[in-house]
Coordinates of C-alpha atoms in Angstrom, one line a residue:
M1 CA -54.8 31.7 29.2
I2 CA -54.0 30.4 26.1
K3 CA -51.2 27.8 26.5
N4 CA -48.5 25.8 24.2
H5 CA -46.7 24.6 26.5
Q6 CA -45.5 21.1 27.6
I7 CA -48.3 18.5 29.3
S8 CA -47.3 17.3 32.1
D9 CA -50.8 15.9 33.1
Y10 CA -53.2 13.8 30.4
G11 CA -55.7 12.8 32.9
V12 CA -57.7 15.9 32.9
I13 CA -57.5 15.9 28.9
V14 CA -58.3 11.9 28.4
K15 CA -60.6 12.2 31.0
M16 CA -62.7 15.1 29.4
H17 CA -62.1 13.5 25.9
L18 CA -63.9 10.4 27.6
T19 CA -66.8 12.7 28.8
I20 CA -67.1 14.4 25.7
L21 CA -66.5 12.3 22.8
P22 CA -67.2 8.3 23.9
N23 CA -67.6 7.0 20.9
S24 CA -64.4 8.1 19.2
I25 CA -62.0 5.6 18.1
P26 CA -59.5 6.1 21.1
A27 CA -62.0 6.4 23.8
L28 CA -63.5 3.5 22.5
L29 CA -59.6 1.9 22.9
G30 CA -60.0 3.4 26.5
Y31 CA -58.5 5.9 29.1
S32 CA -54.1 3.9 28.5
Y33 CA -54.7 4.4 24.8
L34 CA -55.8 7.4 24.6
K35 CA -52.9 9.0 26.8
K36 CA -50.7 7.6 24.6
V37 CA -52.3 9.3 21.6
Y38 CA -52.2 12.6 23.6
K39 CA -48.3 12.1 24.6
Y40 CA -48.0 11.1 20.8
F41 CA -49.6 14.8 19.4
Q42 CA -47.8 16.9 21.8
L43 CA -44.7 15.3 20.5
S44 CA -45.7 15.0 16.6
K45 CA -44.7 17.8 14.0
Y46 CA -48.2 17.7 12.2
E47 CA -50.1 18.1 15.1
K48 CA -50.4 21.0 17.5
I49 CA -52.4 21.0 20.9
I50 CA -53.7 24.2 22.4
I51 CA -55.0 24.6 25.6
I52 CA -56.8 27.4 27.6
D53 CA -57.1 27.4 31.0
N54 CA -57.7 30.0 33.9
E55 CA -55.2 29.6 36.3
K56 CA -57.8 27.1 38.4
D57 CA -58.4 24.6 36.1
F58 CA -58.5 23.5 32.3
S59 CA -60.9 24.8 30.7
G60 CA -60.5 23.7 26.3
L61 CA -58.6 22.5 24.3
S62 CA -58.5 22.1 20.3
V63 CA -56.0 19.3 18.4
Y64 CA -54.8 20.8 15.0
S65 CA -53.5 18.1 12.3
L66 CA -51.7 19.0 9.9
R67 CA -51.9 15.5 8.2
P68 CA -55.1 13.5 8.9
D69 CA -54.6 12.2 5.6
T70 CA -51.8 10.1 7.1
L71 CA -53.0 10.0 11.4
S72 CA -54.2 6.6 11.3
K73 CA -50.4 4.7 9.7
R74 CA -48.7 7.5 12.1
L75 CA -50.5 5.8 15.1
I76 CA -50.2 2.2 14.0
F77 CA -46.3 3.0 14.2
N78 CA -46.1 5.4 17.2
T79 CA -48.5 4.1 19.3
P80 CA -50.2 0.6 20.2
L81 CA -53.2 1.2 18.2
I82 CA -52.8 -2.9 16.5
S83 CA -52.8 -4.6 20.3
S84 CA -55.5 -2.3 21.3
I85 CA -58.0 -2.4 19.2
I86 CA -57.2 -6.8 19.4
K87 CA -57.3 -5.9 22.9
F88 CA -60.7 -4.5 22.4
I89 CA -62.3 -7.3 20.0
F90 CA -61.6 -9.7 22.1
T91 CA -62.6 -7.9 25.6
Q92 CA -65.7 -6.2 24.4
S93 CA -69.1 -7.1 22.8
I94 CA -69.5 -8.3 19.3
F95 CA -72.0 -5.0 18.9
K96 CA -69.0 -3.2 20.6
S97 CA -66.5 -4.3 18.6
F98 CA -68.7 -3.9 14.8
K99 CA -69.0 -0.3 16.4
L100 CA -65.5 0.2 16.2
L101 CA -64.6 -1.3 12.4
R102 CA -67.9 0.7 11.7
L103 CA -65.6 3.9 12.8
F104 CA -62.8 3.2 10.9
I105 CA -64.6 2.7 7.7
V106 CA -66.8 5.4 8.1
N107 CA -64.0 8.3 9.1
G108 CA -62.5 7.8 5.7
T109 CA -59.6 10.1 4.6
N110 CA -59.7 13.8 5.1
V111 CA -57.2 15.5 2.3
F112 CA -57.2 19.2 4.0
P113 CA -55.2 19.7 7.3
E114 CA -58.2 19.0 10.2
L115 CA -59.0 20.2 13.3
L116 CA -59.2 17.3 14.7
Y117 CA -61.0 18.0 18.5
L118 CA -62.4 20.8 20.4
F119 CA -62.9 20.5 23.8
V120 CA -64.8 22.7 26.0
D121 CA -65.6 21.8 30.1
E122 CA -69.3 22.3 30.9
N123 CA -68.0 24.6 33.4
H124 CA -67.4 27.1 30.8
R125 CA -69.2 26.4 27.7
G126 CA -70.9 29.4 26.9
S127 CA -68.4 31.8 27.8
G128 CA -66.7 31.8 24.0
I129 CA -64.0 29.6 24.9
G130 CA -64.8 26.8 21.8
R131 CA -65.3 30.1 19.8
R132 CA -61.9 31.1 21.0
L133 CA -60.0 27.5 20.4
V134 CA -61.2 27.7 17.0
K135 CA -59.6 31.1 16.3
E136 CA -56.5 29.8 17.6
T137 CA -56.7 26.8 15.4
L138 CA -56.7 29.0 12.3
K139 CA -53.8 31.2 13.4
V140 CA -51.9 27.7 13.6
S141 CA -53.3 26.8 9.8
V142 CA -52.3 30.1 9.0
E143 CA -48.6 29.8 10.3
K144 CA -48.4 26.2 8.5
N145 CA -49.5 28.1 5.3
D146 CA -52.5 26.0 4.8
E147 CA -55.0 26.9 2.1
Y148 CA -58.0 25.5 4.4
L149 CA -58.7 24.0 7.5
S150 CA -61.3 21.4 7.6
V151 CA -63.6 20.6 10.4
R152 CA -65.2 17.2 10.8
C153 CA -69.1 17.3 13.0
E154 CA -71.9 16.0 13.9
D155 CA -75.2 18.2 12.6
N156 CA -75.8 20.2 16.2
L157 CA -72.3 21.8 15.2
V158 CA -72.6 23.0 11.5
N159 CA -74.2 26.4 12.8
F160 CA -71.1 27.2 14.9
Y161 CA -68.8 26.8 12.6
T162 CA -70.4 28.0 9.8
K163 CA -70.9 31.3 11.9
L164 CA -67.3 31.2 12.1
G165 CA -66.7 31.5 8.4
F166 CA -66.7 27.6 7.5
E167 CA -68.5 26.2 4.9
L168 CA -70.3 23.0 4.5
Y169 CA -67.9 20.8 2.1
E170 CA -69.1 17.4 2.0
K171 CA -72.5 15.6 4.3
N172 CA -72.7 12.6 5.0
K173 CA -71.6 10.2 8.6
Y174 CA -70.0 13.5 9.9
N175 CA -70.2 16.9 8.3
I176 CA -67.2 18.0 6.5
L177 CA -66.1 22.0 6.1
I178 CA -63.5 23.6 5.4
K179 CA -62.5 27.5 6.0
K180 CA -60.4 29.2 3.0
H181 CA -57.8 31.7 4.5
S182 CA -58.2 35.0 3.6
I183 CA -55.2 36.3 5.3
K184 CA -51.4 35.5 4.6
P185 CA -49.2 34.7 7.9
S186 CA -47.3 37.5 9.4
G187 CA -44.5 38.9 6.8
E188 CA -46.2 37.9 3.4
N189 CA -48.0 40.7 1.0

């Protein structure tokens, strides 16, 4: 079942994010900060969280961003990003602090609307949930009249996205793939 409703318990989402993407910037800043990021995503007019569950448990989610190019600025003003970074720097090792700063530099700016995150619970992998989440995210992107949808991923995921119609746009630390929409939102010719 695909849901676009209010999230009442962020714990499952945050724990999955911490497990699957432990080296992402929000995950490095910790559980509490990551929970605030997802609360912001839910309220933001620029992001949309898509969840698939099967009535018994959480299966997976994707996060779409219309404006990934302004996300850092919006997080600075809408979450405790600066204080979380300062706390991290003073409580973690120099190695971890440099790792965090390096991520800010390497991530750069993406000018295309983006599929920010895609998670599938380990118990549900291989069942087509990831593919369904990408397709649902593509629908959201088309509804927003985006010309393209992008995704940043590591080398081991390039094949997954190319099978869904994405093409390699830029190769660096994280590959950027884009998909040009060939369909129009309903009601348009």
